[in-house]
Coordinates of N, CA, C and O in Angstrom, one line a residue:
X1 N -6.0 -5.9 -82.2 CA -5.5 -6.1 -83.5 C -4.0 -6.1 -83.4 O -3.6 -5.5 -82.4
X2 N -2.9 -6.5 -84.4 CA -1.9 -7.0 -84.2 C -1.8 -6.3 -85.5 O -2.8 -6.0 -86.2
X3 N -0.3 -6.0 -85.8 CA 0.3 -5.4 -87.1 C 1.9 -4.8 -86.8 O 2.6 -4.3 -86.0
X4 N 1.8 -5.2 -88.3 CA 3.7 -5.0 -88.5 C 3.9 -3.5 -88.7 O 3.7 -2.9 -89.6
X5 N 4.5 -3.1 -87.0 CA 4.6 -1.6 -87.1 C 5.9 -1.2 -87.9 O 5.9 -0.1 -88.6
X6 N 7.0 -2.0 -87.9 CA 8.0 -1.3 -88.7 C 7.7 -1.3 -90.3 O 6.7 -1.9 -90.9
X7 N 8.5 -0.8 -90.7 CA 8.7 -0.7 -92.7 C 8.8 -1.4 -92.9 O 9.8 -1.8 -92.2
X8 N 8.3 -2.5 -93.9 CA 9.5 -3.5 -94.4 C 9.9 -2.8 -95.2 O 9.5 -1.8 -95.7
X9 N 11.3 -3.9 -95.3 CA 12.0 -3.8 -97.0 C 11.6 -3.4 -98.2 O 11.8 -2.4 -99.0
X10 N 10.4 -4.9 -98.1 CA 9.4 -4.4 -99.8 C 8.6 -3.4 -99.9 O 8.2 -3.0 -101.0
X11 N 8.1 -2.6 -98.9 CA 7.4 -1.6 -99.0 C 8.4 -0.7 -100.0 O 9.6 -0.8 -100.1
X12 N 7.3 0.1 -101.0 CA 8.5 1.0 -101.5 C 8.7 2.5 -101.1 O 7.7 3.2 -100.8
X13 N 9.7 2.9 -100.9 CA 10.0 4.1 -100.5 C 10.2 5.1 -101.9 O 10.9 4.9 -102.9
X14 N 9.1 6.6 -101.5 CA 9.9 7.6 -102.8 C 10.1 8.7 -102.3 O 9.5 9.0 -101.3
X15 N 10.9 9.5 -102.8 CA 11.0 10.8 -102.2 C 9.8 11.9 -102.1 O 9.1 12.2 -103.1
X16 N 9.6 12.7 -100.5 CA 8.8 13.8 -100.7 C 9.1 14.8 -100.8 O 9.7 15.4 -99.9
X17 N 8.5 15.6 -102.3 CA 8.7 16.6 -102.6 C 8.7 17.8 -101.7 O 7.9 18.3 -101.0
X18 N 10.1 18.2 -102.1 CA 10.3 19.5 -101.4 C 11.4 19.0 -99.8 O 12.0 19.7 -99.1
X19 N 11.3 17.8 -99.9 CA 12.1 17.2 -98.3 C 13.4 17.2 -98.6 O 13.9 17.4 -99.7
X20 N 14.1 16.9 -96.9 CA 15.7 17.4 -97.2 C 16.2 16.1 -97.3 O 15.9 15.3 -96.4
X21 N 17.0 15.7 -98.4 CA 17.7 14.4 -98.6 C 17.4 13.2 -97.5 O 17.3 13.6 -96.3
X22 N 17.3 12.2 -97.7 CA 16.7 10.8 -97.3 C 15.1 10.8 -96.4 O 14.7 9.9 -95.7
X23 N 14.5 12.2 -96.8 CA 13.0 11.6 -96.4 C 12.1 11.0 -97.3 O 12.1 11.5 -98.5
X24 N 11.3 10.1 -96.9 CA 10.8 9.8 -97.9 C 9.1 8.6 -97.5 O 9.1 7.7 -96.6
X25 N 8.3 8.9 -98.2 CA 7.0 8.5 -97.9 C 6.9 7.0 -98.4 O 7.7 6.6 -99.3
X26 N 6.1 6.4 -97.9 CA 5.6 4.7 -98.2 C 4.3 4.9 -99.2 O 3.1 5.4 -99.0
X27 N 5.0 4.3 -100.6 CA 3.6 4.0 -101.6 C 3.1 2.8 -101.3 O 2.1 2.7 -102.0
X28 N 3.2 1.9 -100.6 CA 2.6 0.7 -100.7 C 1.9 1.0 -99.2 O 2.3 1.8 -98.3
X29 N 0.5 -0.2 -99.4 CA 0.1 -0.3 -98.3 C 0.3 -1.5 -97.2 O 0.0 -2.7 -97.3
X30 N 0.9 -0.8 -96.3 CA 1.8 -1.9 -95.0 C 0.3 -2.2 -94.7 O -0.7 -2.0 -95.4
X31 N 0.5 -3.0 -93.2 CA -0.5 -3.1 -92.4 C -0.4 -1.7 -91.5 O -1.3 -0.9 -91.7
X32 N 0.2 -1.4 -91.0 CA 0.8 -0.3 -90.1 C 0.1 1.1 -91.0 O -1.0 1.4 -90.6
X33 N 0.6 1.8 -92.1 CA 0.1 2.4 -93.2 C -1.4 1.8 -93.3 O -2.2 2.7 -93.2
X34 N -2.1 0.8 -93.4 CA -4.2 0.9 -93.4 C -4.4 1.0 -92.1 O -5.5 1.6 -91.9
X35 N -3.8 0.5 -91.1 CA -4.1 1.1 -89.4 C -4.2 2.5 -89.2 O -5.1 2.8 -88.4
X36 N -3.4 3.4 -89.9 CA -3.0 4.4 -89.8 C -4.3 5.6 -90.6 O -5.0 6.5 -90.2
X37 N -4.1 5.1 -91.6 CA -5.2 5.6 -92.8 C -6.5 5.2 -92.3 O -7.4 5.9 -92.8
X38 N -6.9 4.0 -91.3 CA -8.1 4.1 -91.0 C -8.3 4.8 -89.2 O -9.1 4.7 -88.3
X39 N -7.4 5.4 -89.2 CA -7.2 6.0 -87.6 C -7.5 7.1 -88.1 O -8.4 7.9 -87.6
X40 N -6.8 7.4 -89.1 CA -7.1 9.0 -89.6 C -8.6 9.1 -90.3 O -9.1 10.1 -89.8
X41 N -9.4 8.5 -91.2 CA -10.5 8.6 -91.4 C -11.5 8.5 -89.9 O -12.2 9.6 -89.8
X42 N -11.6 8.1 -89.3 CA -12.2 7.8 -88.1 C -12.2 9.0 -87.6 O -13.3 9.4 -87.4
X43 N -11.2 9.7 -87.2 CA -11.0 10.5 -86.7 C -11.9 11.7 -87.6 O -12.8 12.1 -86.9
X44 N -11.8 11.9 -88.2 CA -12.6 12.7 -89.4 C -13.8 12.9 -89.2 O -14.5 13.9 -89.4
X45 N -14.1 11.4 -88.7 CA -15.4 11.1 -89.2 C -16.0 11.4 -87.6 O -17.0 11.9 -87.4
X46 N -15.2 11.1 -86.7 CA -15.4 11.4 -85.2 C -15.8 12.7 -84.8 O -16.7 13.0 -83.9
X47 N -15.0 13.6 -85.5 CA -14.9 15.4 -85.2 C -16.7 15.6 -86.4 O -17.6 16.4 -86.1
X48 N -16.9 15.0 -87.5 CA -17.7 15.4 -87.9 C -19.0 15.2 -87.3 O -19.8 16.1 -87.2
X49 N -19.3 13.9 -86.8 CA -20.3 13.7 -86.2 C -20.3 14.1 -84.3 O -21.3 13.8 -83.6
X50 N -19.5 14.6 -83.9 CA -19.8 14.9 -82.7 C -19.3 14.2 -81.8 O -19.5 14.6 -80.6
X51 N -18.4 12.6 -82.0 CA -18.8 11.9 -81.3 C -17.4 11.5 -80.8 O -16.4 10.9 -81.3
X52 N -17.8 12.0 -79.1 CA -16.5 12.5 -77.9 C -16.0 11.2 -77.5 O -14.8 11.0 -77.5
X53 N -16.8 10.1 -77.0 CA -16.3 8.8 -77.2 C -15.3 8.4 -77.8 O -14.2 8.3 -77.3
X54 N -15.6 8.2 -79.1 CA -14.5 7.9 -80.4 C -13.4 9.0 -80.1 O -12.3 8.7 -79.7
X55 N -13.7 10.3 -80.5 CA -12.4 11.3 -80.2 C -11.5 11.0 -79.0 O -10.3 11.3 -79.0
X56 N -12.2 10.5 -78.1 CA -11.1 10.6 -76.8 C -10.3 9.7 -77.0 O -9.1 9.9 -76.6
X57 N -10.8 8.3 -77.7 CA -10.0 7.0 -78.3 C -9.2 7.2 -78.8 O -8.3 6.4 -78.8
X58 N -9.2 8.7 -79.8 CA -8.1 8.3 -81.3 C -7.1 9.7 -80.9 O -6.4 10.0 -81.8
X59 N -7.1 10.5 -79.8 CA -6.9 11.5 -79.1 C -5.8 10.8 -77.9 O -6.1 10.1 -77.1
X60 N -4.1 11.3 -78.0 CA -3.7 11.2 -76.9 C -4.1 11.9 -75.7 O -5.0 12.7 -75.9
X61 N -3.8 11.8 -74.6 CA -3.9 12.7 -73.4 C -3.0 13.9 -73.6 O -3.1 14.9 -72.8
X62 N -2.1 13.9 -74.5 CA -0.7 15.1 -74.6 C -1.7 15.7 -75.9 O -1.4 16.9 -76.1
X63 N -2.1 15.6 -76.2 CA -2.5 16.4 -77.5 C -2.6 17.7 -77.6 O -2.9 18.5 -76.7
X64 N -2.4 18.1 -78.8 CA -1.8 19.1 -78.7 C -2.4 19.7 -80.1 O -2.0 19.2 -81.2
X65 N -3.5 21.1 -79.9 CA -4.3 21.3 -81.7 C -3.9 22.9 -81.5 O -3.8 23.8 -80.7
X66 N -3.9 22.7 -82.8 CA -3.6 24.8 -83.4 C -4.5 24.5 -84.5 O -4.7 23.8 -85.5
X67 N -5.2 25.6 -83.9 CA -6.6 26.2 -85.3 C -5.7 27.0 -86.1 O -4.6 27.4 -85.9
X68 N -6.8 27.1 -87.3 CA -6.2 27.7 -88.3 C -6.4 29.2 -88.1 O -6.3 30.0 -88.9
X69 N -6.8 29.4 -86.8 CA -6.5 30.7 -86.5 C -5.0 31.3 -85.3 O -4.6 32.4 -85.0
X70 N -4.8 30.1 -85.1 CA -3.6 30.0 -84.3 C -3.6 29.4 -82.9 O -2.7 28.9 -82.2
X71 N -4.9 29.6 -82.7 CA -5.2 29.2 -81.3 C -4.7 27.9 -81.3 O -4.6 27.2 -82.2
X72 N -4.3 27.6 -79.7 CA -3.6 26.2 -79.0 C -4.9 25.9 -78.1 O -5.5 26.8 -77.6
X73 N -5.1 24.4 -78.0 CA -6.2 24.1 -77.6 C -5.4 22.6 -76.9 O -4.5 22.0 -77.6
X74 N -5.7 22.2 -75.4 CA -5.5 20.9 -75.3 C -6.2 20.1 -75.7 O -6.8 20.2 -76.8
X75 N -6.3 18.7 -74.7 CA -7.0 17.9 -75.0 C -8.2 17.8 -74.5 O -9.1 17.1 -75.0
X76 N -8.2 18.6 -73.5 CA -9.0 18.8 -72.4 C -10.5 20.0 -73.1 O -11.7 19.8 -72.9
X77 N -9.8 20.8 -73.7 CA -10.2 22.0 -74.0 C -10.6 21.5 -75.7 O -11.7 21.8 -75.9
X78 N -10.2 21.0 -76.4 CA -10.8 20.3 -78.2 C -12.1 19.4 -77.2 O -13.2 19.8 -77.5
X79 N -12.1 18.6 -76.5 CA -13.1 17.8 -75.6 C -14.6 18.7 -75.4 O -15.8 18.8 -75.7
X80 N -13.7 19.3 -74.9 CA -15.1 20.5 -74.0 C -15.5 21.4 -75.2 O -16.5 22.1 -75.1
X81 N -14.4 21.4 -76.5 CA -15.2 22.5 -77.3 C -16.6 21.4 -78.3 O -17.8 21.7 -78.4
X82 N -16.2 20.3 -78.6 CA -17.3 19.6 -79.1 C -18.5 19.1 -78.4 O -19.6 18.9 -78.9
X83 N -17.8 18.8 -76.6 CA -19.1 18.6 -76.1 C -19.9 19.4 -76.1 O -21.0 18.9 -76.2
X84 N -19.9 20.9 -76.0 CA -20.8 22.0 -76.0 C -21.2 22.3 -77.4 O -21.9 23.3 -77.5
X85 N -20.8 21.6 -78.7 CA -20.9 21.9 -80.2 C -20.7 22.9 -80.1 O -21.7 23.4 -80.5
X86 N -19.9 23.8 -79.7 CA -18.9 25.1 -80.5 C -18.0 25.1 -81.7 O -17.7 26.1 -82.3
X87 N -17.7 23.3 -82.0 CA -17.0 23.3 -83.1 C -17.5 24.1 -84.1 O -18.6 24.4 -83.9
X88 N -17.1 24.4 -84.8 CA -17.7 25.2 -86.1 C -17.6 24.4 -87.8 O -18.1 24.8 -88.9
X89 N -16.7 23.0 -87.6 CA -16.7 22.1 -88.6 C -18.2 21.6 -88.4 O -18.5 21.1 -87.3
X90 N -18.9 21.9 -89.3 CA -19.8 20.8 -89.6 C -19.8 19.7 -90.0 O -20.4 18.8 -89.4
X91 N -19.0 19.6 -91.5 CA -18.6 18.4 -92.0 C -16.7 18.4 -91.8 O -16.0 19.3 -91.4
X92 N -16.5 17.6 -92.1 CA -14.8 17.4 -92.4 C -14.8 15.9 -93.0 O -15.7 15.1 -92.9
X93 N -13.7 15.8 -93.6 CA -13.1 15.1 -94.8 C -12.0 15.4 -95.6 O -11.7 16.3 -96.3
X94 N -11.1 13.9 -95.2 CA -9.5 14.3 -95.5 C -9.6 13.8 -97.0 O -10.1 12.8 -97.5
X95 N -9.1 14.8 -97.6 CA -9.2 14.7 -99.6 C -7.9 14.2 -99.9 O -7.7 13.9 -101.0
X96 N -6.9 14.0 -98.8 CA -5.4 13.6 -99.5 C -4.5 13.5 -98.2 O -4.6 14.2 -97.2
X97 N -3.6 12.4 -98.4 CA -3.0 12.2 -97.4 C -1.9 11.9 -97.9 O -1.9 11.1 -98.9
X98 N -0.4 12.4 -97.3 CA 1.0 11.4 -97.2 C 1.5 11.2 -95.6 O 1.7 12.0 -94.7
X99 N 1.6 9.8 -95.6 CA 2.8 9.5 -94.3 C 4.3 9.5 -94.4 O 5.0 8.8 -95.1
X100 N 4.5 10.1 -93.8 CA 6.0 9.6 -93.4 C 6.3 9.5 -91.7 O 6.0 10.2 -90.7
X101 N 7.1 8.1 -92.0 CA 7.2 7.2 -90.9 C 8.6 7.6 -90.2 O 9.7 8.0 -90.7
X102 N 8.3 7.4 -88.9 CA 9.5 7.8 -88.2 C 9.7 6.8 -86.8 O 8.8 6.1 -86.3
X103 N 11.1 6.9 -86.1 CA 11.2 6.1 -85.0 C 10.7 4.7 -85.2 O 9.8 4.2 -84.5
X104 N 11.6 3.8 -86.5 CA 11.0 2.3 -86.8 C 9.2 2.4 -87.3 O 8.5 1.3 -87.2
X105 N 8.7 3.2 -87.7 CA 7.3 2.8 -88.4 C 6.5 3.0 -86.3 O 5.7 2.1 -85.9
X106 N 6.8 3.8 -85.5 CA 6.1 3.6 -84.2 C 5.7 5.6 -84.3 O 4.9 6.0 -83.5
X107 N 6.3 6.4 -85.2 CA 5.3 7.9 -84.6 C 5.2 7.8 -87.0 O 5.8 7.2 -87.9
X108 N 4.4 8.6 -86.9 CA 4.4 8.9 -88.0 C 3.5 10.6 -88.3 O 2.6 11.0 -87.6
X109 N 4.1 11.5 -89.5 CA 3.5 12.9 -89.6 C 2.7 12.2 -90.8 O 2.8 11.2 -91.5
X110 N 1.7 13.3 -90.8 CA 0.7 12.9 -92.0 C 0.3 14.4 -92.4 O 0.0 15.3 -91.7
X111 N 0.5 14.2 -93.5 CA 0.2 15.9 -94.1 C -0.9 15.9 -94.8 O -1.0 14.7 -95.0
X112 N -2.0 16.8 -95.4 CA -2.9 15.9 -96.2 C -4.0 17.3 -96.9 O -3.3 18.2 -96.7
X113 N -4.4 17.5 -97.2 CA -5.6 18.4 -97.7 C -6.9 17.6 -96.6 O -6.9 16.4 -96.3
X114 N -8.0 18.7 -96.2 CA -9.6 18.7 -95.6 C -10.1 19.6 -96.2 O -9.6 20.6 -96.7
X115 N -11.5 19.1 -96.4 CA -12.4 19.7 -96.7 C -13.8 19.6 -95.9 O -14.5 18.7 -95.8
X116 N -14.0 20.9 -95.5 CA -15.2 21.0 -94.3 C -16.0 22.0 -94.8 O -15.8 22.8 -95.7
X117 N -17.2 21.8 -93.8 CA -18.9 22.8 -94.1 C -18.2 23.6 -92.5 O -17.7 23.1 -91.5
X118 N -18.4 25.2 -92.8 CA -18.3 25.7 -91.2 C -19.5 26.2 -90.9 O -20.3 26.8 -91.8
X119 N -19.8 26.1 -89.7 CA -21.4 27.0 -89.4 C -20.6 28.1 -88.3 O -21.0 28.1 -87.2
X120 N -19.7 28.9 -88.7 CA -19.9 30.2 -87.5 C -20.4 31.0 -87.4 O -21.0 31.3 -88.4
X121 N -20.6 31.9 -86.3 CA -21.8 32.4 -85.8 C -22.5 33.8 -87.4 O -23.5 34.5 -87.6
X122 N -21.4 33.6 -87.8 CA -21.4 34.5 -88.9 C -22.7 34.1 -90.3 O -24.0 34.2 -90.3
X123 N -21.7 33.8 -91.1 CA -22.3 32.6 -92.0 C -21.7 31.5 -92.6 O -20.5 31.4 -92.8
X124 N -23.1 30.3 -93.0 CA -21.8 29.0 -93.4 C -20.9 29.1 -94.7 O -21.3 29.8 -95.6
X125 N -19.6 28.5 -94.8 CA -19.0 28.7 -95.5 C -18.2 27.0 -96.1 O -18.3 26.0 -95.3
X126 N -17.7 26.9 -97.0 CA -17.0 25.9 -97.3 C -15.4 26.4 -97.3 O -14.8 27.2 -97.9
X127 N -15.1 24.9 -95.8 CA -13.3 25.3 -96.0 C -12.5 24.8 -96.4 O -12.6 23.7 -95.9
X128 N -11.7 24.8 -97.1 CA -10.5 23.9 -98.0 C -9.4 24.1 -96.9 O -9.0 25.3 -96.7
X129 N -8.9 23.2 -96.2 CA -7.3 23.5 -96.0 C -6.6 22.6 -96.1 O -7.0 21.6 -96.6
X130 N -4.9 22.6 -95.4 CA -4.2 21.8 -95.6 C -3.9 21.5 -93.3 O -4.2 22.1 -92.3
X131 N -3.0 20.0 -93.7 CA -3.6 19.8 -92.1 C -2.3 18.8 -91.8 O -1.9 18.0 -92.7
X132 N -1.5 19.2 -90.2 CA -0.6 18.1 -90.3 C -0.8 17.5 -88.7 O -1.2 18.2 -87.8
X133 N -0.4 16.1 -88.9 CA -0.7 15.6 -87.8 C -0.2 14.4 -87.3 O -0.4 13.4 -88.0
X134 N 0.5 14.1 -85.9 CA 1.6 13.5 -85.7 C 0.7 12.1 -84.8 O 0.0 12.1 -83.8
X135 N 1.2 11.2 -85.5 CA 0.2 10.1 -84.6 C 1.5 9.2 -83.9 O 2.5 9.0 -84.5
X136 N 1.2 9.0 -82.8 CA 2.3 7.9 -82.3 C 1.5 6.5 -81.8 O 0.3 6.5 -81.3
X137 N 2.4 5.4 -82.0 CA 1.5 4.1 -82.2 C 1.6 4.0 -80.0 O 2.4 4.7 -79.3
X138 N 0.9 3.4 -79.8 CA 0.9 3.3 -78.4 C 0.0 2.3 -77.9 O -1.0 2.0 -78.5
X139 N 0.2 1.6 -76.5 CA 0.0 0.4 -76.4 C -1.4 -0.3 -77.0 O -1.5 -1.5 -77.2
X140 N -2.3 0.6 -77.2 CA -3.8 0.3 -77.7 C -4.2 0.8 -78.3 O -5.4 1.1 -78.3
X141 N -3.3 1.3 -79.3 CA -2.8 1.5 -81.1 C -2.5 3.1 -81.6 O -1.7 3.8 -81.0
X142 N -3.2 3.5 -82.6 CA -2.2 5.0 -82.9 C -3.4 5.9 -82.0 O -4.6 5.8 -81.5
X143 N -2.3 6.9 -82.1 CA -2.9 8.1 -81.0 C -2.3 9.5 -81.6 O -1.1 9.8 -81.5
X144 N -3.6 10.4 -82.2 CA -3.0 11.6 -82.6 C -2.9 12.2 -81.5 O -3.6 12.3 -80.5
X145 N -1.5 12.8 -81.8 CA -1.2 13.9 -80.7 C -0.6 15.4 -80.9 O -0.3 16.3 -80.1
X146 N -0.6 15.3 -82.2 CA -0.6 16.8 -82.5 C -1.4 17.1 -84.0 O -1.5 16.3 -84.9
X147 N -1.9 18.3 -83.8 CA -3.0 18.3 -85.5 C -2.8 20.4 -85.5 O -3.0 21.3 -84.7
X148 N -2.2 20.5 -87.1 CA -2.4 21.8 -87.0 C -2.9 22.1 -88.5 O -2.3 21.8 -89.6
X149 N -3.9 22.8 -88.4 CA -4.9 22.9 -90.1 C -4.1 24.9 -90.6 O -3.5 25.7 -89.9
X150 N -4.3 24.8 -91.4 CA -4.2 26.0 -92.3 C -5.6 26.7 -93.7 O -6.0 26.0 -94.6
X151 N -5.8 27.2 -93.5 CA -7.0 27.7 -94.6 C -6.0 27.6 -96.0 O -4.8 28.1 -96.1
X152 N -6.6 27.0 -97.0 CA -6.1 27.5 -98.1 C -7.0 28.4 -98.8 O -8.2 28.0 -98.7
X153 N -6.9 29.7 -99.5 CA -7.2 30.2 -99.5 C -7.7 31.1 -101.0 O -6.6 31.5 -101.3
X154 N -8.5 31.5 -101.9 CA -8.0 31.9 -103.2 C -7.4 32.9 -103.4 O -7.8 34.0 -103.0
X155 N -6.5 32.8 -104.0 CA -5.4 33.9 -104.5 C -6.1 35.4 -104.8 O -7.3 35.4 -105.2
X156 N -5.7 36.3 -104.7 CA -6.3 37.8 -104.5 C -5.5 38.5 -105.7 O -5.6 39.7 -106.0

């Protein structure tokens, strides 16, 4: 597949809330922006179903994941935790997403809300968090290479 990795012009740019002067996210959909948005669904859909194949595809070799319990995991080690199903996402599903584009429209951060079923050894539970994740485009298209989730939590 072929696509226009930089921004154009007409794309429109608005500011993201809370960012430090001149950042700012793409409301329109580029080609580059539905490449991106369907790398990231896939991915979703990859970790939910199990399937190490697809993960390893949409997975740099540098990758780089922090659980939301802090743990650092490679690529090697997120690999080996699903092949043995240790994950503990049963389901996942990204509920919201922003990009912002960086280095010409070629790395982009994506911040977003999930929502997952967990089965730990405990009991299942439903998790809400928030999730960021750094894709860089590369020769045989995007490749996450960094992903770090957070629990959201209800207020006490």
């Amino acid at each position: 597949m072929s696509f226009a990795f930089a921004v154009d012009a007409a794309t429109a740019q608005v500011p993201l809330r809370g960012a430090p002067p001149g950042v700012a996210v793409t409301t329109a959909l580029s080609p580059a922006m539905i490449a991106l948005r369907d790398a990231e669904g896939d991915l979703a859909e990859a970790v939910a179903t199990r399937d190490v194949d697809a993960v390893r595809d949409l997975i740099a070799t540098d990758y780089y994941h922090v659980e939301t319990n802090g743990r650092v995991r490679t690529r090697s080690e997120f690999m080996q935790l699903l092949v043995r199903d240790e994950y503990e996402f049963r389901s996942y599903a990204n509920v919201s997403m922003e990009i912002q584009w960086l280095d010409g429209g070629r790395t982009a951060i994506v911040r977003g809300r999930l929502q997952a079923d967990l089965q730990p050894s405990s009991r299942p539970r439903e998790f809400r968090g928030r999730y960021v994740r750094v894709w860089q485009l590369q020769t045989d298209g995007w490749r996450n290479t960094m992903m770090q989730s957070t629990e959201i939590r209800p207020a006490r």
